[in-house]
Structures are given as structure tokens and as C-alpha cells.
Short mmCIF file of N, CA and C in Angstrom, two decimals:
data_model
loop_
_atom_site.label_atom_id
_atom_site.label_comp_id
_atom_site.label_asym_id
_atom_site.label_seq_id
_atom_site.Cartn_x
_atom_site.Cartn_y
_atom_site.Cartn_z
N LEU A 189 -39.72 -42.60 -35.38
CA LEU A 189 -39.10 -43.83 -34.92
C LEU A 189 -38.09 -43.49 -33.84
N TYR A 190 -38.15 -44.21 -32.74
CA TYR A 190 -37.12 -44.19 -31.71
C TYR A 190 -36.39 -45.52 -31.89
N PRO A 191 -35.25 -45.53 -32.61
CA PRO A 191 -34.66 -46.79 -33.04
C PRO A 191 -33.75 -47.48 -32.03
N GLN A 192 -33.55 -46.90 -30.87
CA GLN A 192 -32.64 -47.49 -29.89
C GLN A 192 -33.35 -48.52 -29.01
N TYR A 193 -32.56 -49.39 -28.40
CA TYR A 193 -33.14 -50.36 -27.47
C TYR A 193 -33.89 -49.62 -26.37
N LEU A 194 -34.95 -50.24 -25.90
CA LEU A 194 -35.83 -49.59 -24.93
C LEU A 194 -35.13 -49.25 -23.62
N HIS A 195 -34.12 -50.02 -23.24
CA HIS A 195 -33.44 -49.71 -21.97
C HIS A 195 -32.65 -48.40 -22.05
N LYS A 196 -32.49 -47.84 -23.24
CA LYS A 196 -31.80 -46.56 -23.39
C LYS A 196 -32.72 -45.36 -23.15
N ILE A 197 -34.01 -45.61 -23.02
CA ILE A 197 -34.94 -44.50 -22.81
C ILE A 197 -34.71 -43.89 -21.43
N SER A 198 -34.39 -42.60 -21.43
CA SER A 198 -34.13 -41.88 -20.19
C SER A 198 -35.36 -41.08 -19.78
N GLU A 199 -35.31 -40.47 -18.61
CA GLU A 199 -36.41 -39.59 -18.19
C GLU A 199 -36.54 -38.43 -19.16
N HIS A 200 -35.43 -37.93 -19.66
CA HIS A 200 -35.47 -36.86 -20.67
C HIS A 200 -36.29 -37.32 -21.87
N ASP A 201 -36.01 -38.54 -22.35
CA ASP A 201 -36.75 -39.07 -23.50
C ASP A 201 -38.24 -39.19 -23.19
N PHE A 202 -38.57 -39.72 -22.01
CA PHE A 202 -39.99 -39.85 -21.65
C PHE A 202 -40.67 -38.48 -21.63
N ASN A 203 -39.98 -37.49 -21.08
CA ASN A 203 -40.55 -36.13 -21.07
C ASN A 203 -40.75 -35.61 -22.49
N LEU A 204 -39.80 -35.91 -23.37
CA LEU A 204 -39.93 -35.50 -24.77
C LEU A 204 -41.13 -36.19 -25.42
N PHE A 205 -41.27 -37.49 -25.20
CA PHE A 205 -42.41 -38.22 -25.78
C PHE A 205 -43.73 -37.62 -25.30
N ILE A 206 -43.82 -37.32 -24.02
CA ILE A 206 -45.05 -36.74 -23.47
C ILE A 206 -45.31 -35.38 -24.10
N ASP A 207 -44.25 -34.57 -24.26
CA ASP A 207 -44.41 -33.27 -24.93
C ASP A 207 -44.90 -33.44 -26.37
N ILE A 208 -44.30 -34.40 -27.06
CA ILE A 208 -44.71 -34.65 -28.45
C ILE A 208 -46.18 -35.06 -28.51
N PHE A 209 -46.56 -36.01 -27.68
CA PHE A 209 -47.95 -36.49 -27.70
C PHE A 209 -48.93 -35.39 -27.29
N THR A 210 -48.52 -34.55 -26.37
CA THR A 210 -49.39 -33.49 -25.87
C THR A 210 -49.55 -32.36 -26.88
N LYS A 211 -48.48 -32.04 -27.58
CA LYS A 211 -48.49 -30.85 -28.44
C LYS A 211 -48.66 -31.12 -29.92
N ILE A 212 -48.54 -32.39 -30.33
CA ILE A 212 -48.70 -32.74 -31.74
C ILE A 212 -49.73 -33.87 -31.80
N GLN A 213 -50.86 -33.59 -32.38
CA GLN A 213 -51.98 -34.53 -32.32
C GLN A 213 -51.84 -35.76 -33.22
N ASN A 214 -51.51 -35.59 -34.46
CA ASN A 214 -51.52 -36.70 -35.41
C ASN A 214 -50.14 -37.31 -35.58
N ILE A 215 -49.64 -37.89 -34.51
CA ILE A 215 -48.31 -38.48 -34.58
C ILE A 215 -48.28 -39.75 -33.74
N LYS A 216 -47.54 -40.72 -34.23
CA LYS A 216 -47.28 -41.95 -33.48
C LYS A 216 -45.79 -42.13 -33.39
N ILE A 217 -45.35 -42.74 -32.32
CA ILE A 217 -43.93 -43.07 -32.16
C ILE A 217 -43.81 -44.58 -32.20
N VAL A 218 -42.84 -45.05 -32.97
CA VAL A 218 -42.56 -46.48 -33.07
C VAL A 218 -41.31 -46.78 -32.25
N PHE A 219 -41.44 -47.75 -31.35
CA PHE A 219 -40.31 -48.23 -30.55
C PHE A 219 -39.99 -49.64 -31.01
N ILE A 220 -38.76 -50.07 -30.77
CA ILE A 220 -38.36 -51.45 -31.09
C ILE A 220 -37.79 -52.07 -29.83
N ASN A 221 -38.38 -53.17 -29.41
CA ASN A 221 -37.91 -53.87 -28.22
C ASN A 221 -36.82 -54.85 -28.63
N GLY A 222 -35.67 -54.31 -28.96
CA GLY A 222 -34.56 -55.10 -29.50
C GLY A 222 -34.10 -56.24 -28.64
N THR A 223 -34.22 -56.10 -27.33
CA THR A 223 -33.77 -57.16 -26.43
C THR A 223 -34.90 -58.08 -26.00
N ASN A 224 -36.14 -57.73 -26.40
CA ASN A 224 -37.33 -58.49 -26.02
C ASN A 224 -37.46 -58.69 -24.51
N ILE A 225 -37.06 -57.68 -23.75
CA ILE A 225 -37.22 -57.74 -22.30
C ILE A 225 -38.58 -57.14 -21.94
N GLU A 226 -39.40 -57.94 -21.30
CA GLU A 226 -40.77 -57.55 -20.97
C GLU A 226 -40.81 -56.34 -20.03
N LYS A 227 -39.84 -56.22 -19.12
CA LYS A 227 -39.80 -55.10 -18.19
C LYS A 227 -39.75 -53.77 -18.93
N ASN A 228 -39.00 -53.71 -20.04
CA ASN A 228 -38.90 -52.47 -20.81
C ASN A 228 -40.25 -52.05 -21.38
N ILE A 229 -41.02 -53.03 -21.83
CA ILE A 229 -42.37 -52.73 -22.35
C ILE A 229 -43.27 -52.22 -21.22
N LYS A 230 -43.18 -52.86 -20.06
CA LYS A 230 -43.99 -52.43 -18.92
C LYS A 230 -43.64 -51.01 -18.50
N ASP A 231 -42.36 -50.66 -18.53
CA ASP A 231 -41.93 -49.30 -18.18
C ASP A 231 -42.55 -48.27 -19.12
N ILE A 232 -42.51 -48.56 -20.41
CA ILE A 232 -43.11 -47.63 -21.38
C ILE A 232 -44.60 -47.53 -21.16
N ASN A 233 -45.26 -48.67 -21.03
CA ASN A 233 -46.71 -48.67 -20.84
C ASN A 233 -47.11 -47.92 -19.57
N ASN A 234 -46.32 -48.04 -18.51
CA ASN A 234 -46.63 -47.32 -17.27
C ASN A 234 -46.42 -45.81 -17.41
N LYS A 235 -45.35 -45.41 -18.03
CA LYS A 235 -45.02 -43.99 -18.12
C LYS A 235 -45.81 -43.26 -19.20
N LEU A 236 -46.25 -43.99 -20.20
CA LEU A 236 -47.00 -43.36 -21.30
C LEU A 236 -48.43 -43.86 -21.37
N ILE A 237 -48.97 -44.29 -20.25
CA ILE A 237 -50.29 -44.93 -20.21
C ILE A 237 -51.39 -44.10 -20.86
N GLU A 238 -51.35 -42.79 -20.67
CA GLU A 238 -52.43 -41.97 -21.24
C GLU A 238 -52.31 -41.79 -22.75
N PHE A 239 -51.20 -42.26 -23.31
CA PHE A 239 -50.98 -42.13 -24.76
C PHE A 239 -50.88 -43.51 -25.42
N LYS A 240 -51.45 -44.51 -24.79
CA LYS A 240 -51.31 -45.91 -25.23
C LYS A 240 -51.61 -46.11 -26.71
N ASN A 241 -52.56 -45.37 -27.26
CA ASN A 241 -52.91 -45.54 -28.68
C ASN A 241 -52.03 -44.70 -29.60
N ARG A 242 -51.01 -44.05 -29.06
CA ARG A 242 -50.17 -43.15 -29.85
C ARG A 242 -48.78 -43.70 -30.10
N TYR A 243 -48.52 -44.91 -29.63
CA TYR A 243 -47.21 -45.52 -29.89
C TYR A 243 -47.38 -47.01 -30.18
N VAL A 244 -46.35 -47.55 -30.82
CA VAL A 244 -46.31 -48.96 -31.17
C VAL A 244 -44.96 -49.50 -30.71
N ILE A 245 -44.97 -50.68 -30.15
CA ILE A 245 -43.70 -51.33 -29.76
C ILE A 245 -43.55 -52.57 -30.61
N LEU A 246 -42.56 -52.55 -31.49
CA LEU A 246 -42.27 -53.71 -32.33
C LEU A 246 -41.35 -54.66 -31.59
N PRO A 247 -41.44 -55.96 -31.88
CA PRO A 247 -40.50 -56.91 -31.28
C PRO A 247 -39.13 -56.76 -31.93
N SER A 248 -38.17 -57.47 -31.42
CA SER A 248 -36.83 -57.48 -32.01
C SER A 248 -36.95 -57.83 -33.49
N LEU A 249 -36.17 -57.14 -34.32
CA LEU A 249 -36.27 -57.31 -35.77
C LEU A 249 -34.98 -57.86 -36.36
N LYS A 250 -35.12 -58.64 -37.43
CA LYS A 250 -33.95 -59.03 -38.20
C LYS A 250 -33.42 -57.79 -38.89
N THR A 251 -32.16 -57.79 -39.25
CA THR A 251 -31.50 -56.61 -39.80
C THR A 251 -32.25 -56.02 -40.98
N GLY A 252 -32.64 -56.82 -41.93
CA GLY A 252 -33.36 -56.32 -43.10
C GLY A 252 -34.67 -55.66 -42.74
N ASN A 253 -35.39 -56.25 -41.79
CA ASN A 253 -36.65 -55.67 -41.34
C ASN A 253 -36.42 -54.36 -40.58
N PHE A 254 -35.34 -54.32 -39.81
CA PHE A 254 -34.98 -53.08 -39.10
C PHE A 254 -34.73 -51.96 -40.11
N TYR A 255 -34.00 -52.28 -41.16
CA TYR A 255 -33.72 -51.27 -42.19
C TYR A 255 -35.01 -50.81 -42.87
N GLN A 256 -35.94 -51.72 -43.08
CA GLN A 256 -37.23 -51.35 -43.69
C GLN A 256 -38.00 -50.38 -42.80
N VAL A 257 -37.95 -50.62 -41.48
CA VAL A 257 -38.63 -49.72 -40.55
C VAL A 257 -37.99 -48.33 -40.62
N ILE A 258 -36.66 -48.28 -40.64
CA ILE A 258 -35.97 -46.99 -40.76
C ILE A 258 -36.38 -46.32 -42.07
N LYS A 259 -36.30 -47.07 -43.15
CA LYS A 259 -36.61 -46.53 -44.48
C LYS A 259 -38.02 -45.97 -44.57
N ASN A 260 -38.97 -46.58 -43.88
CA ASN A 260 -40.37 -46.16 -43.94
C ASN A 260 -40.76 -45.14 -42.88
N SER A 261 -39.82 -44.74 -42.04
CA SER A 261 -40.11 -43.78 -40.98
C SER A 261 -40.11 -42.36 -41.51
N PHE A 262 -40.93 -41.53 -40.90
CA PHE A 262 -41.00 -40.11 -41.26
C PHE A 262 -39.73 -39.40 -40.79
N LEU A 263 -39.34 -39.67 -39.53
CA LEU A 263 -38.10 -39.14 -38.98
C LEU A 263 -37.72 -39.98 -37.78
N LEU A 264 -36.49 -39.79 -37.30
CA LEU A 264 -36.00 -40.55 -36.16
C LEU A 264 -35.68 -39.61 -35.02
N LEU A 265 -35.86 -40.12 -33.79
CA LEU A 265 -35.49 -39.39 -32.58
C LEU A 265 -34.28 -40.08 -31.98
N ASP A 266 -33.23 -39.32 -31.80
CA ASP A 266 -32.01 -39.83 -31.18
C ASP A 266 -32.24 -39.95 -29.68
N SER A 267 -31.69 -40.98 -29.07
CA SER A 267 -31.86 -41.14 -27.62
C SER A 267 -30.92 -40.17 -26.89
N TYR A 268 -31.32 -39.79 -25.69
CA TYR A 268 -30.53 -38.88 -24.88
C TYR A 268 -30.43 -39.45 -23.48
N PRO A 269 -29.28 -39.53 -22.88
CA PRO A 269 -27.99 -39.02 -23.29
C PRO A 269 -27.14 -40.01 -24.08
N HIS A 270 -27.70 -41.19 -24.38
CA HIS A 270 -26.90 -42.22 -25.05
C HIS A 270 -26.56 -41.89 -26.50
N GLY A 271 -27.55 -41.48 -27.26
CA GLY A 271 -27.33 -41.19 -28.68
C GLY A 271 -27.15 -42.45 -29.50
N GLY A 272 -27.08 -42.24 -30.79
CA GLY A 272 -26.87 -43.35 -31.71
C GLY A 272 -25.57 -43.14 -32.47
N CYS A 273 -25.03 -44.22 -32.94
CA CYS A 273 -23.83 -44.14 -33.78
C CYS A 273 -24.11 -44.94 -35.05
N ASN A 274 -24.05 -46.26 -34.94
CA ASN A 274 -24.32 -47.10 -36.10
C ASN A 274 -25.73 -46.86 -36.64
N THR A 275 -26.70 -46.72 -35.73
CA THR A 275 -28.08 -46.49 -36.17
C THR A 275 -28.19 -45.19 -36.94
N SER A 276 -27.47 -44.17 -36.49
CA SER A 276 -27.49 -42.89 -37.21
C SER A 276 -26.89 -43.06 -38.60
N LEU A 277 -25.78 -43.77 -38.69
CA LEU A 277 -25.17 -44.00 -40.00
C LEU A 277 -26.12 -44.78 -40.91
N GLU A 278 -26.82 -45.77 -40.34
CA GLU A 278 -27.78 -46.54 -41.13
C GLU A 278 -28.93 -45.67 -41.60
N ALA A 279 -29.41 -44.78 -40.73
CA ALA A 279 -30.51 -43.90 -41.11
C ALA A 279 -30.07 -42.89 -42.17
N PHE A 280 -28.88 -42.36 -42.04
CA PHE A 280 -28.38 -41.41 -43.04
C PHE A 280 -28.23 -42.08 -44.40
N TYR A 281 -27.93 -43.36 -44.41
CA TYR A 281 -27.85 -44.09 -45.68
C TYR A 281 -29.16 -43.95 -46.46
N TYR A 282 -30.28 -43.94 -45.72
CA TYR A 282 -31.61 -43.80 -46.33
C TYR A 282 -32.07 -42.34 -46.36
N ASN A 283 -31.16 -41.41 -46.11
CA ASN A 283 -31.44 -39.96 -46.14
C ASN A 283 -32.46 -39.55 -45.09
N LYS A 284 -32.49 -40.24 -43.97
CA LYS A 284 -33.48 -39.97 -42.93
C LYS A 284 -33.00 -38.88 -41.98
N ILE A 285 -33.94 -38.06 -41.58
CA ILE A 285 -33.68 -37.00 -40.61
C ILE A 285 -33.71 -37.60 -39.22
N ILE A 286 -32.67 -37.27 -38.45
CA ILE A 286 -32.60 -37.68 -37.05
C ILE A 286 -32.55 -36.40 -36.22
N LEU A 287 -33.52 -36.21 -35.36
CA LEU A 287 -33.46 -35.07 -34.45
C LEU A 287 -32.66 -35.49 -33.24
N THR A 288 -31.63 -34.72 -32.92
CA THR A 288 -30.72 -35.08 -31.85
C THR A 288 -30.51 -33.93 -30.90
N LYS A 289 -30.34 -34.27 -29.64
CA LYS A 289 -29.91 -33.31 -28.62
C LYS A 289 -28.62 -33.88 -28.06
N PRO A 290 -27.49 -33.28 -28.41
CA PRO A 290 -26.21 -33.83 -27.96
C PRO A 290 -26.07 -33.76 -26.43
N SER A 291 -25.49 -34.80 -25.87
CA SER A 291 -25.22 -34.80 -24.43
C SER A 291 -23.78 -34.33 -24.21
N ASN A 292 -23.38 -34.30 -22.96
CA ASN A 292 -22.01 -33.91 -22.64
C ASN A 292 -21.04 -35.08 -22.73
N PHE A 293 -21.56 -36.27 -23.00
CA PHE A 293 -20.74 -37.47 -23.06
C PHE A 293 -20.54 -37.90 -24.50
N LEU A 294 -19.40 -38.47 -24.81
CA LEU A 294 -19.08 -38.90 -26.17
C LEU A 294 -20.18 -39.76 -26.77
N ARG A 295 -20.71 -40.70 -25.99
CA ARG A 295 -21.73 -41.63 -26.51
C ARG A 295 -22.98 -40.91 -27.00
N GLY A 296 -23.19 -39.69 -26.56
CA GLY A 296 -24.37 -38.93 -26.96
C GLY A 296 -24.05 -37.80 -27.94
N ARG A 297 -22.90 -37.89 -28.62
CA ARG A 297 -22.49 -36.82 -29.52
C ARG A 297 -22.16 -37.31 -30.94
N PHE A 298 -22.35 -38.58 -31.20
CA PHE A 298 -22.01 -39.11 -32.52
C PHE A 298 -22.87 -38.47 -33.62
N THR A 299 -24.18 -38.41 -33.39
CA THR A 299 -25.06 -37.83 -34.41
C THR A 299 -24.72 -36.36 -34.64
N LEU A 300 -24.40 -35.64 -33.57
CA LEU A 300 -23.94 -34.26 -33.70
C LEU A 300 -22.71 -34.19 -34.59
N GLY A 301 -21.74 -35.06 -34.33
CA GLY A 301 -20.51 -35.08 -35.14
C GLY A 301 -20.79 -35.39 -36.60
N PHE A 302 -21.72 -36.32 -36.84
CA PHE A 302 -22.07 -36.66 -38.22
C PHE A 302 -22.71 -35.45 -38.92
N TYR A 303 -23.61 -34.78 -38.21
CA TYR A 303 -24.24 -33.60 -38.80
C TYR A 303 -23.21 -32.50 -39.07
N LYS A 304 -22.28 -32.31 -38.14
CA LYS A 304 -21.25 -31.29 -38.36
C LYS A 304 -20.40 -31.64 -39.58
N LYS A 305 -20.07 -32.91 -39.72
CA LYS A 305 -19.27 -33.35 -40.87
C LYS A 305 -20.03 -33.10 -42.18
N MET A 306 -21.37 -33.27 -42.14
CA MET A 306 -22.19 -33.06 -43.34
C MET A 306 -22.62 -31.59 -43.50
N VAL A 307 -22.23 -30.74 -42.56
CA VAL A 307 -22.57 -29.32 -42.56
C VAL A 307 -24.10 -29.12 -42.57
N ILE A 308 -24.74 -29.80 -41.62
CA ILE A 308 -26.20 -29.69 -41.44
C ILE A 308 -26.44 -29.36 -39.97
N SER A 309 -27.13 -28.27 -39.70
CA SER A 309 -27.34 -27.86 -38.31
C SER A 309 -28.81 -27.85 -37.89
N GLU A 310 -29.72 -27.93 -38.84
CA GLU A 310 -31.15 -27.79 -38.53
C GLU A 310 -31.70 -28.86 -37.60
N CYS A 311 -31.05 -30.00 -37.54
CA CYS A 311 -31.59 -31.14 -36.81
C CYS A 311 -30.97 -31.31 -35.42
N ILE A 312 -30.16 -30.36 -35.02
CA ILE A 312 -29.53 -30.39 -33.70
C ILE A 312 -30.39 -29.54 -32.77
N MET A 313 -31.00 -30.19 -31.80
CA MET A 313 -31.96 -29.55 -30.92
C MET A 313 -31.32 -29.20 -29.58
N GLY A 314 -31.80 -28.12 -28.98
CA GLY A 314 -31.30 -27.73 -27.67
C GLY A 314 -32.30 -27.96 -26.55
N SER A 315 -33.56 -28.18 -26.92
CA SER A 315 -34.61 -28.35 -25.91
C SER A 315 -35.80 -29.09 -26.51
N ASN A 316 -36.71 -29.51 -25.63
CA ASN A 316 -37.94 -30.16 -26.11
C ASN A 316 -38.74 -29.19 -26.96
N TYR A 317 -38.71 -27.92 -26.61
CA TYR A 317 -39.40 -26.89 -27.39
C TYR A 317 -38.90 -26.90 -28.83
N ASN A 318 -37.57 -27.01 -29.00
CA ASN A 318 -36.99 -27.08 -30.34
C ASN A 318 -37.44 -28.33 -31.09
N PHE A 319 -37.52 -29.46 -30.37
CA PHE A 319 -38.00 -30.70 -30.99
C PHE A 319 -39.41 -30.51 -31.52
N ILE A 320 -40.29 -29.98 -30.69
CA ILE A 320 -41.69 -29.80 -31.07
C ILE A 320 -41.80 -28.88 -32.28
N ASN A 321 -41.09 -27.76 -32.24
CA ASN A 321 -41.13 -26.82 -33.37
C ASN A 321 -40.63 -27.46 -34.66
N MET A 322 -39.55 -28.22 -34.55
CA MET A 322 -38.98 -28.84 -35.75
C MET A 322 -39.91 -29.93 -36.29
N ILE A 323 -40.45 -30.74 -35.42
CA ILE A 323 -41.38 -31.78 -35.88
C ILE A 323 -42.56 -31.13 -36.59
N ASN A 324 -43.11 -30.08 -35.99
CA ASN A 324 -44.23 -29.37 -36.63
C ASN A 324 -43.83 -28.81 -37.98
N LYS A 325 -42.65 -28.22 -38.06
CA LYS A 325 -42.17 -27.65 -39.31
C LYS A 325 -42.04 -28.73 -40.39
N LEU A 326 -41.52 -29.89 -40.00
CA LEU A 326 -41.37 -31.00 -40.94
C LEU A 326 -42.73 -31.55 -41.37
N LEU A 327 -43.67 -31.61 -40.44
CA LEU A 327 -45.01 -32.09 -40.76
C LEU A 327 -45.77 -31.12 -41.66
N GLU A 328 -45.53 -29.83 -41.46
CA GLU A 328 -46.26 -28.81 -42.21
C GLU A 328 -45.69 -28.57 -43.61
N SER A 329 -44.42 -28.85 -43.80
CA SER A 329 -43.80 -28.52 -45.09
C SER A 329 -42.99 -29.69 -45.62
N ASN A 330 -43.58 -30.39 -46.56
CA ASN A 330 -42.86 -31.48 -47.21
C ASN A 330 -41.65 -30.94 -47.98
N ILE A 331 -41.75 -29.72 -48.48
CA ILE A 331 -40.63 -29.11 -49.21
C ILE A 331 -39.45 -28.92 -48.27
N TYR A 332 -39.73 -28.44 -47.06
CA TYR A 332 -38.66 -28.25 -46.07
C TYR A 332 -38.03 -29.59 -45.69
N LYS A 333 -38.89 -30.59 -45.43
CA LYS A 333 -38.41 -31.93 -45.08
C LYS A 333 -37.53 -32.48 -46.20
N GLU A 334 -37.99 -32.36 -47.42
CA GLU A 334 -37.23 -32.87 -48.56
C GLU A 334 -35.92 -32.11 -48.75
N SER A 335 -35.88 -30.84 -48.39
CA SER A 335 -34.64 -30.07 -48.52
C SER A 335 -33.57 -30.59 -47.55
N ILE A 336 -33.98 -30.97 -46.35
CA ILE A 336 -33.01 -31.53 -45.39
C ILE A 336 -32.59 -32.92 -45.84
N GLU A 337 -33.54 -33.73 -46.27
CA GLU A 337 -33.20 -35.07 -46.77
C GLU A 337 -32.26 -34.97 -47.96
N SER A 338 -32.45 -33.97 -48.79
CA SER A 338 -31.57 -33.75 -49.93
C SER A 338 -30.15 -33.38 -49.48
N LYS A 339 -30.06 -32.55 -48.44
CA LYS A 339 -28.73 -32.19 -47.89
C LYS A 339 -28.03 -33.44 -47.37
N ILE A 340 -28.80 -34.29 -46.67
CA ILE A 340 -28.22 -35.53 -46.15
C ILE A 340 -27.73 -36.38 -47.33
N ASN A 341 -28.57 -36.53 -48.34
CA ASN A 341 -28.21 -37.33 -49.51
C ASN A 341 -26.95 -36.79 -50.19
N LYS A 342 -26.88 -35.48 -50.31
CA LYS A 342 -25.77 -34.84 -51.00
C LYS A 342 -24.46 -34.93 -50.20
N ASN A 343 -24.56 -34.91 -48.87
CA ASN A 343 -23.35 -34.82 -48.05
C ASN A 343 -22.98 -36.08 -47.27
N LYS A 344 -23.80 -37.12 -47.33
CA LYS A 344 -23.49 -38.32 -46.54
C LYS A 344 -22.21 -39.01 -46.99
N TYR A 345 -21.79 -38.76 -48.21
CA TYR A 345 -20.53 -39.34 -48.68
C TYR A 345 -19.38 -38.90 -47.77
N LEU A 346 -19.52 -37.74 -47.13
CA LEU A 346 -18.48 -37.25 -46.23
C LEU A 346 -18.31 -38.17 -45.02
N LEU A 347 -19.36 -38.91 -44.69
CA LEU A 347 -19.29 -39.86 -43.59
C LEU A 347 -18.73 -41.21 -44.04
N TYR A 348 -19.18 -41.66 -45.19
CA TYR A 348 -18.87 -43.01 -45.63
C TYR A 348 -17.56 -43.11 -46.39
N ASN A 349 -17.07 -42.01 -46.90
CA ASN A 349 -15.84 -42.03 -47.70
C ASN A 349 -14.75 -41.18 -47.08
N ASP A 350 -14.74 -41.08 -45.76
CA ASP A 350 -13.76 -40.26 -45.06
C ASP A 350 -12.56 -41.11 -44.68
N PHE A 351 -11.47 -40.89 -45.37
CA PHE A 351 -10.27 -41.67 -45.09
C PHE A 351 -9.33 -40.96 -44.13
N GLU A 352 -9.66 -39.72 -43.76
CA GLU A 352 -8.83 -38.97 -42.83
C GLU A 352 -8.67 -39.71 -41.50
N SER A 353 -9.78 -40.24 -40.97
CA SER A 353 -9.71 -40.96 -39.69
C SER A 353 -8.95 -42.27 -39.83
N VAL A 354 -9.04 -42.91 -41.00
CA VAL A 354 -8.28 -44.15 -41.24
C VAL A 354 -6.78 -43.84 -41.20
N TYR A 355 -6.38 -42.78 -41.89
CA TYR A 355 -4.96 -42.39 -41.89
C TYR A 355 -4.50 -41.98 -40.50
N GLU A 356 -5.34 -41.25 -39.78
CA GLU A 356 -4.98 -40.81 -38.44
C GLU A 356 -4.79 -42.02 -37.52
N TRP A 357 -5.70 -42.98 -37.58
CA TRP A 357 -5.59 -44.19 -36.76
C TRP A 357 -4.35 -44.98 -37.15
N SER A 358 -4.09 -45.09 -38.43
CA SER A 358 -2.90 -45.81 -38.91
C SER A 358 -1.63 -45.15 -38.39
N ASN A 359 -1.57 -43.83 -38.45
CA ASN A 359 -0.40 -43.10 -37.94
C ASN A 359 -0.25 -43.28 -36.44
N THR A 360 -1.36 -43.27 -35.72
CA THR A 360 -1.32 -43.48 -34.27
C THR A 360 -0.75 -44.84 -33.95
N LEU A 361 -1.20 -45.87 -34.66
CA LEU A 361 -0.70 -47.23 -34.42
C LEU A 361 0.79 -47.33 -34.78
N GLU A 362 1.18 -46.73 -35.90
CA GLU A 362 2.59 -46.75 -36.27
C GLU A 362 3.46 -46.09 -35.21
N ASN A 363 3.02 -44.95 -34.69
CA ASN A 363 3.78 -44.24 -33.66
C ASN A 363 3.83 -45.04 -32.36
N LEU A 364 2.77 -45.74 -32.04
CA LEU A 364 2.78 -46.59 -30.84
C LEU A 364 3.80 -47.72 -30.98
N PHE A 365 3.84 -48.34 -32.15
CA PHE A 365 4.77 -49.45 -32.37
C PHE A 365 6.21 -48.96 -32.45
N LYS A 366 6.43 -47.76 -32.97
CA LYS A 366 7.78 -47.19 -33.05
C LYS A 366 8.33 -46.90 -31.66
N SER A 367 7.46 -46.50 -30.75
CA SER A 367 7.91 -46.14 -29.40
C SER A 367 8.16 -47.36 -28.52
N ASN A 368 7.76 -48.53 -28.98
CA ASN A 368 7.97 -49.76 -28.17
C ASN A 368 9.19 -50.47 -28.56
#
């Protein structure tokens, strides 16, 4: 699943999709046209024309249906350089693996930060080659896939029950008001 809006698809992402389709035979990618903009669908169809039967574009989904798609996905691909934040948190709730390549910009580093907080490094990719190898490894070994999902399940509380940032933000606001 590529859970981000279609306008977030970069050339890097298109190159990754082409690599995935070329090097992994029995795989489909699901896209969601969250904004229902027809131009976004045309862009995908033009750039991935030779793989037309290897992807599906769903229309905009209601929240519950979106969660069902996440829940039923084999794994998720983080967008680059935009990345996911809320979507990553939603996917981790369902113990889903998100393969991410962190960008140099904050917006593309949230999933990296979440993985670091959960002490999980296997899903942080440095190249398309790493993506392909990891996808193959996950497809070939359900035990390996389940071990990562288990780590996510065991450590996701670190994301949802972290009060350190709440206290830090509270202290920042208090200090701002004290100085005025």
C-alpha cells in the first residue's frame, strides 16, 4: 500500500515502483486517490503504463474504510521525500510494516523518528536496492515478517504513551509566557 495522496508521488517513488514491478513478479501496489483529482490518476497511468495490471487506484475513502485498507495490507511504502506522520502512526496501530527512506527534510523523517523511538531499524531503507531486498525477504519469510510486526506491537506504546514531548512543550510554553 502506498497510503499517501497521489500528488505526493515523486520521481523517486515512480522509480521505486518501476523497480518493484520489474524485480518482484507477484506483487501489486494499492494507491488511494484521496483528493479524487483525475490528473493524478492520469500521471500514474502514464508513468506506469507497462505495469497497468500490477496496481490498483482506490477512490477517496472514509476513515473506517481507509483503516481497513491499512489493516489488510501486506506492507506500506512511505512516500519520499514527503513521508508520512499520522498515516505512519495509524499503520503502527495495526502493527504494519512501513518501509521508509528518510529525506533530509523534517516532513520526510517522521517514520524514521518513530522507528528510532521503537528501536526498530530493519525497515529504514537507504536505496531502491534495499527496498527490493527487504520486500523479497518479507515475501519469502512469514516468520521474519511476523517478527518485525511483533516488535512494532511490543514497542508502539513508546509512540502513543510518550509524555516527554507533552512536558517539553508545556515547559516551552511556560517559559515563553514568563519572558513576556
